[in-house]
Structure formats: C-alpha cells, structure tokens
Amino acid sequence: MMVKTLTTIYIILSSLSTLDAFQTPQIVSVRSFTGICNAYIPDGFTKESYKKFKDKEKNKNKGKNLGKVGPKGFQSRSFQSFQEALERGDAKHLMPIENAKERIRKGELKEKDIPYMQRGGAWDNNDVKGAKKVKWLNSDKDYADGGYKKQQSASIFGGKNLDWTGQRERTGPQGRNEEEPPKKKFLGIF
C-alpha cells in the first residue's frame, strides 16, 4: 500500500514539474518611441535618411525606359521577325559564350561577337560602336511601333478582349433577326 501511495505522489510531482513546458514564455519587448509618426520609416532609418534613400532609388532609374528593354536589360525582337530573318539567312541562333568578359579583356573576342542578350544590348547591334548594324524587317518595325499589342488578347475566347466596362457596342450572334421571336418547341426539346 505504501508503495502505491509513493508511486502516486511521484507521478503527481513529476507532472507538476513538466507543466512549465506547456506554457509560453513571457517575452518583454522594449522599443523606444519618441513621438507620433504618421509615415512608414524602416528600423535603422531616420525620417531624413529614409527620404534621401527613397530619392536616390527614384533617381537611379530616371530617364530609363525600362519597359522598352525588358527585365533583363536587352532590347529584343519578335519571334516572327527572328524566324523570317533566319529563313532568309540574315540571322543565326545565338548561343551564350562562356567567360565572355574575360575573353574580351584578353583580346580573344570583340564585344560584337557576344550575343545581345548576354551583353545586355540590342539585337540590331546599335549599342556596339563599330559593329555592323543588322537590317530591320517590316515585322521588326511593326513590333517596335507596338504592333504586337494588337495581337494580344486577354480573352479566353481569342479575338477581342472581353468588355468588362460595358462601354463597347453590343454584338450578338450573327444571322439572327431580333424582331423574330424564337420558335417554341414542345417541352423545350422537340
């Protein structure tokens, strides 16, 4: 009987000591706050230093047409234009060159020999001084003037984009006369 009582006491005491494991620790956070701030200012910046930082970031891309050259920094051409030039023999597939900058520095290569995507330039070599310029096709001119936007469609059905605003003129099925009511069918089936 005494062993049973001691075992019970031991189990109760050991379970009480493990209750701390199930409680979340109290973390005290101390932040100094000197006044009311109605703007977002990251930690480590003062209001003036953050304003300088934002102005510097804004001016970094000022005057650059980032939409023109794309996210990688090169000016590309449409695939259709490339395909036409390839079939005519005016273009070839451009494979990346290993250690290009080092090979230019050694004099093994010239900058014009590096593919435009790798050097961050333009497909027609207008960014390389002294390089032979590539002839533009009519499809290149259309693409550069924004002609590719006419072919783009956000519609799942192809063709014109869906009229989400309701501003466009309504069009219905072709060949149906609006004044003639549809013929009634027996039970809607026959």
Tab-separated table of C-alpha atoms in Angstrom:
chain	number	residue	atom	x	y	z
A	1	MET	CA	0.000	0.000	0.000
A	2	MET	CA	2.808	2.366	0.845
A	3	VAL	CA	4.488	1.681	-2.494
A	4	LYS	CA	1.255	2.554	-4.289
A	5	THR	CA	0.992	5.849	-2.376
A	6	LEU	CA	4.619	6.754	-3.070
A	7	THR	CA	4.152	5.973	-6.766
A	8	THR	CA	1.078	8.199	-6.893
A	9	ILE	CA	2.906	11.058	-5.145
A	10	TYR	CA	5.857	10.643	-7.504
A	11	ILE	CA	3.588	10.791	-10.587
A	12	ILE	CA	1.815	13.914	-9.302
A	13	LEU	CA	5.074	15.727	-8.536
A	14	SER	CA	6.664	14.828	-11.855
A	15	SER	CA	3.601	16.006	-13.799
A	16	LEU	CA	3.587	19.336	-11.916
A	17	SER	CA	7.210	19.958	-12.838
A	18	THR	CA	6.505	19.469	-16.560
A	19	LEU	CA	3.646	21.986	-16.661
A	20	ASP	CA	6.160	24.740	-17.410
A	21	ALA	CA	6.915	23.070	-20.722
A	22	PHE	CA	3.366	23.730	-21.947
A	23	GLN	CA	3.341	27.428	-21.103
A	24	THR	CA	4.612	30.085	-23.485
A	25	PRO	CA	7.487	32.140	-22.132
A	26	GLN	CA	6.853	35.790	-21.420
A	27	ILE	CA	8.939	37.909	-23.789
A	28	VAL	CA	9.370	41.527	-22.912
A	29	SER	CA	9.958	43.806	-25.868
A	30	VAL	CA	11.233	47.302	-25.298
A	31	ARG	CA	11.135	49.851	-28.100
A	32	SER	CA	11.848	53.465	-27.659
A	33	PHE	CA	9.264	55.727	-29.205
A	34	THR	CA	9.956	59.423	-29.221
A	35	GLY	CA	6.802	60.782	-30.819
A	36	ILE	CA	3.902	60.333	-33.190
A	37	CYS	CA	4.883	59.103	-36.644
A	38	ASN	CA	2.301	59.005	-39.426
A	39	ALA	CA	4.596	57.532	-42.082
A	40	TYR	CA	6.380	54.262	-42.641
A	41	ILE	CA	10.047	54.512	-41.725
A	42	PRO	CA	12.024	51.257	-41.539
A	43	ASP	CA	14.113	50.431	-38.496
A	44	GLY	CA	17.589	51.907	-38.706
A	45	PHE	CA	16.477	54.976	-40.679
A	46	THR	CA	15.587	58.431	-39.515
A	47	LYS	CA	12.918	60.347	-41.371
A	48	GLU	CA	15.529	62.394	-43.271
A	49	SER	CA	17.804	59.459	-44.102
A	50	TYR	CA	14.861	57.397	-45.379
A	51	LYS	CA	13.754	60.311	-47.586
A	52	LYS	CA	17.304	60.558	-49.015
A	53	PHE	CA	17.350	56.814	-49.635
A	54	LYS	CA	13.983	56.879	-51.458
A	55	ASP	CA	15.087	59.848	-53.606
A	56	LYS	CA	18.307	58.046	-54.516
A	57	GLU	CA	16.350	54.923	-55.546
A	58	LYS	CA	13.896	57.020	-57.566
A	59	ASN	CA	16.682	58.825	-59.435
A	60	LYS	CA	18.570	55.610	-60.189
A	61	ASN	CA	16.131	54.633	-62.968
A	62	LYS	CA	15.137	58.127	-64.017
A	63	GLY	CA	15.257	58.623	-67.778
A	64	LYS	CA	15.454	54.905	-68.490
A	65	ASN	CA	12.684	53.281	-70.441
A	66	LEU	CA	12.674	50.007	-68.523
A	67	GLY	CA	9.583	48.797	-70.335
A	68	LYS	CA	11.400	49.035	-73.658
A	69	VAL	CA	14.390	46.921	-72.807
A	70	GLY	CA	12.592	44.453	-70.571
A	71	PRO	CA	13.536	42.993	-67.250
A	72	LYS	CA	16.944	41.652	-68.306
A	73	GLY	CA	18.253	44.834	-69.876
A	74	PHE	CA	18.353	43.870	-73.540
A	75	GLN	CA	16.223	45.041	-76.450
A	76	SER	CA	14.715	42.059	-78.204
A	77	ARG	CA	12.830	41.479	-81.421
A	78	SER	CA	9.678	39.487	-82.054
A	79	PHE	CA	9.955	35.775	-82.688
A	80	GLN	CA	8.200	36.242	-86.005
A	81	SER	CA	10.885	38.688	-87.155
A	82	PHE	CA	13.651	36.383	-85.982
A	83	GLN	CA	12.058	33.454	-87.823
A	84	GLU	CA	11.776	35.475	-91.054
A	85	ALA	CA	15.405	36.600	-90.791
A	86	LEU	CA	16.506	33.034	-90.047
A	87	GLU	CA	14.731	31.722	-93.157
A	88	ARG	CA	16.291	34.443	-95.309
A	89	GLY	CA	19.759	33.675	-93.917
A	90	ASP	CA	20.119	37.074	-92.239
A	91	ALA	CA	20.102	35.673	-88.675
A	92	LYS	CA	21.511	32.707	-86.815
A	93	HIS	CA	20.956	31.093	-83.439
A	94	LEU	CA	22.925	32.848	-80.723
A	95	MET	CA	24.440	30.635	-78.055
A	96	PRO	CA	25.912	32.083	-74.857
A	97	ILE	CA	29.688	32.336	-74.628
A	98	GLU	CA	31.493	31.187	-71.507
A	99	ASN	CA	33.828	33.656	-69.759
A	100	ALA	CA	32.872	36.362	-72.246
A	101	LYS	CA	34.122	39.359	-70.235
A	102	GLU	CA	37.417	37.667	-69.521
A	103	ARG	CA	37.866	36.703	-73.189
A	104	ILE	CA	37.169	40.304	-74.264
A	105	ARG	CA	39.743	41.548	-71.778
A	106	LYS	CA	42.325	39.094	-73.192
A	107	GLY	CA	41.501	40.186	-76.751
A	108	GLU	CA	40.165	36.793	-77.893
A	109	LEU	CA	36.714	38.241	-78.638
A	110	LYS	CA	35.170	41.561	-79.561
A	111	GLU	CA	32.044	42.864	-77.893
A	112	LYS	CA	30.044	42.498	-81.118
A	113	ASP	CA	30.707	38.703	-81.066
A	114	ILE	CA	28.802	38.260	-77.798
A	115	PRO	CA	25.051	37.636	-78.184
A	116	TYR	CA	22.966	40.709	-77.364
A	117	MET	CA	21.078	39.005	-74.549
A	118	GLN	CA	24.321	38.154	-72.789
A	119	ARG	CA	25.891	41.588	-73.193
A	120	GLY	CA	22.641	43.415	-72.332
A	121	GLY	CA	22.381	45.219	-75.655
A	122	ALA	CA	20.139	45.451	-78.687
A	123	TRP	CA	19.506	42.762	-81.280
A	124	ASP	CA	20.481	45.062	-84.149
A	125	ASN	CA	23.924	45.876	-82.602
A	126	ASN	CA	23.177	49.608	-82.328
A	127	ASP	CA	24.677	49.532	-78.821
A	128	VAL	CA	28.142	48.428	-80.035
A	129	LYS	CA	30.393	51.049	-81.611
A	130	GLY	CA	31.881	49.988	-84.910
A	131	ALA	CA	29.700	46.890	-85.264
A	132	LYS	CA	27.745	46.187	-88.435
A	133	LYS	CA	24.098	47.080	-87.881
A	134	VAL	CA	21.521	44.390	-88.606
A	135	LYS	CA	18.865	45.264	-91.176
A	136	TRP	CA	15.358	45.783	-89.806
A	137	LEU	CA	12.491	43.910	-91.463
A	138	ASN	CA	8.958	45.289	-91.779
A	139	SER	CA	7.871	42.960	-88.981
A	140	ASP	CA	10.607	44.467	-86.760
A	141	LYS	CA	9.258	47.951	-87.421
A	142	ASP	CA	5.705	46.827	-86.641
A	143	TYR	CA	6.877	45.203	-83.401
A	144	ALA	CA	8.863	48.274	-82.347
A	145	ASP	CA	5.864	50.530	-83.005
A	146	GLY	CA	3.680	48.440	-80.697
A	147	GLY	CA	2.024	46.343	-83.391
A	148	TYR	CA	2.301	43.278	-81.166
A	149	LYS	CA	-0.260	44.791	-78.792
A	150	LYS	CA	-2.966	44.446	-81.439
A	151	GLN	CA	-2.443	40.692	-81.476
A	152	GLN	CA	-2.512	40.323	-77.700
A	153	SER	CA	-5.812	39.284	-76.217
A	154	ALA	CA	-6.784	38.696	-72.626
A	155	SER	CA	-9.958	36.985	-73.762
A	156	ILE	CA	-10.243	33.273	-73.146
A	157	PHE	CA	-12.115	33.037	-76.442
A	158	GLY	CA	-9.422	34.761	-78.528
A	159	GLY	CA	-10.065	37.840	-80.636
A	160	LYS	CA	-11.217	40.989	-78.874
A	161	ASN	CA	-10.747	41.382	-75.168
A	162	LEU	CA	-13.819	40.937	-73.039
A	163	ASP	CA	-15.717	44.162	-72.392
A	164	TRP	CA	-15.504	44.398	-68.607
A	165	THR	CA	-16.608	48.032	-68.521
A	166	GLY	CA	-19.724	47.717	-70.706
A	167	GLN	CA	-18.543	50.639	-72.848
A	168	ARG	CA	-18.219	48.784	-76.142
A	169	GLU	CA	-21.074	48.347	-78.612
A	170	ARG	CA	-23.006	45.147	-78.081
A	171	THR	CA	-22.896	42.427	-80.708
A	172	GLY	CA	-24.968	39.288	-80.727
A	173	PRO	CA	-24.998	36.045	-82.680
A	174	GLN	CA	-24.670	36.547	-86.408
A	175	GLY	CA	-27.655	35.944	-88.725
A	176	ARG	CA	-30.376	36.133	-86.092
A	177	ASN	CA	-33.223	38.595	-86.540
A	178	GLU	CA	-34.009	40.337	-83.241
A	179	GLU	CA	-37.654	41.011	-84.189
A	180	GLU	CA	-38.462	37.378	-84.907
A	181	PRO	CA	-39.111	35.526	-81.649
A	182	PRO	CA	-37.575	32.069	-81.342
A	183	LYS	CA	-39.852	29.172	-82.348
A	184	LYS	CA	-41.457	27.418	-79.420
A	185	LYS	CA	-40.651	23.772	-79.027
A	186	PHE	CA	-42.727	21.015	-77.454
A	187	LEU	CA	-41.476	20.682	-73.852
A	188	GLY	CA	-38.429	22.671	-74.880
A	189	ILE	CA	-36.954	19.613	-76.586
A	190	PHE	CA	-38.687	18.972	-79.938
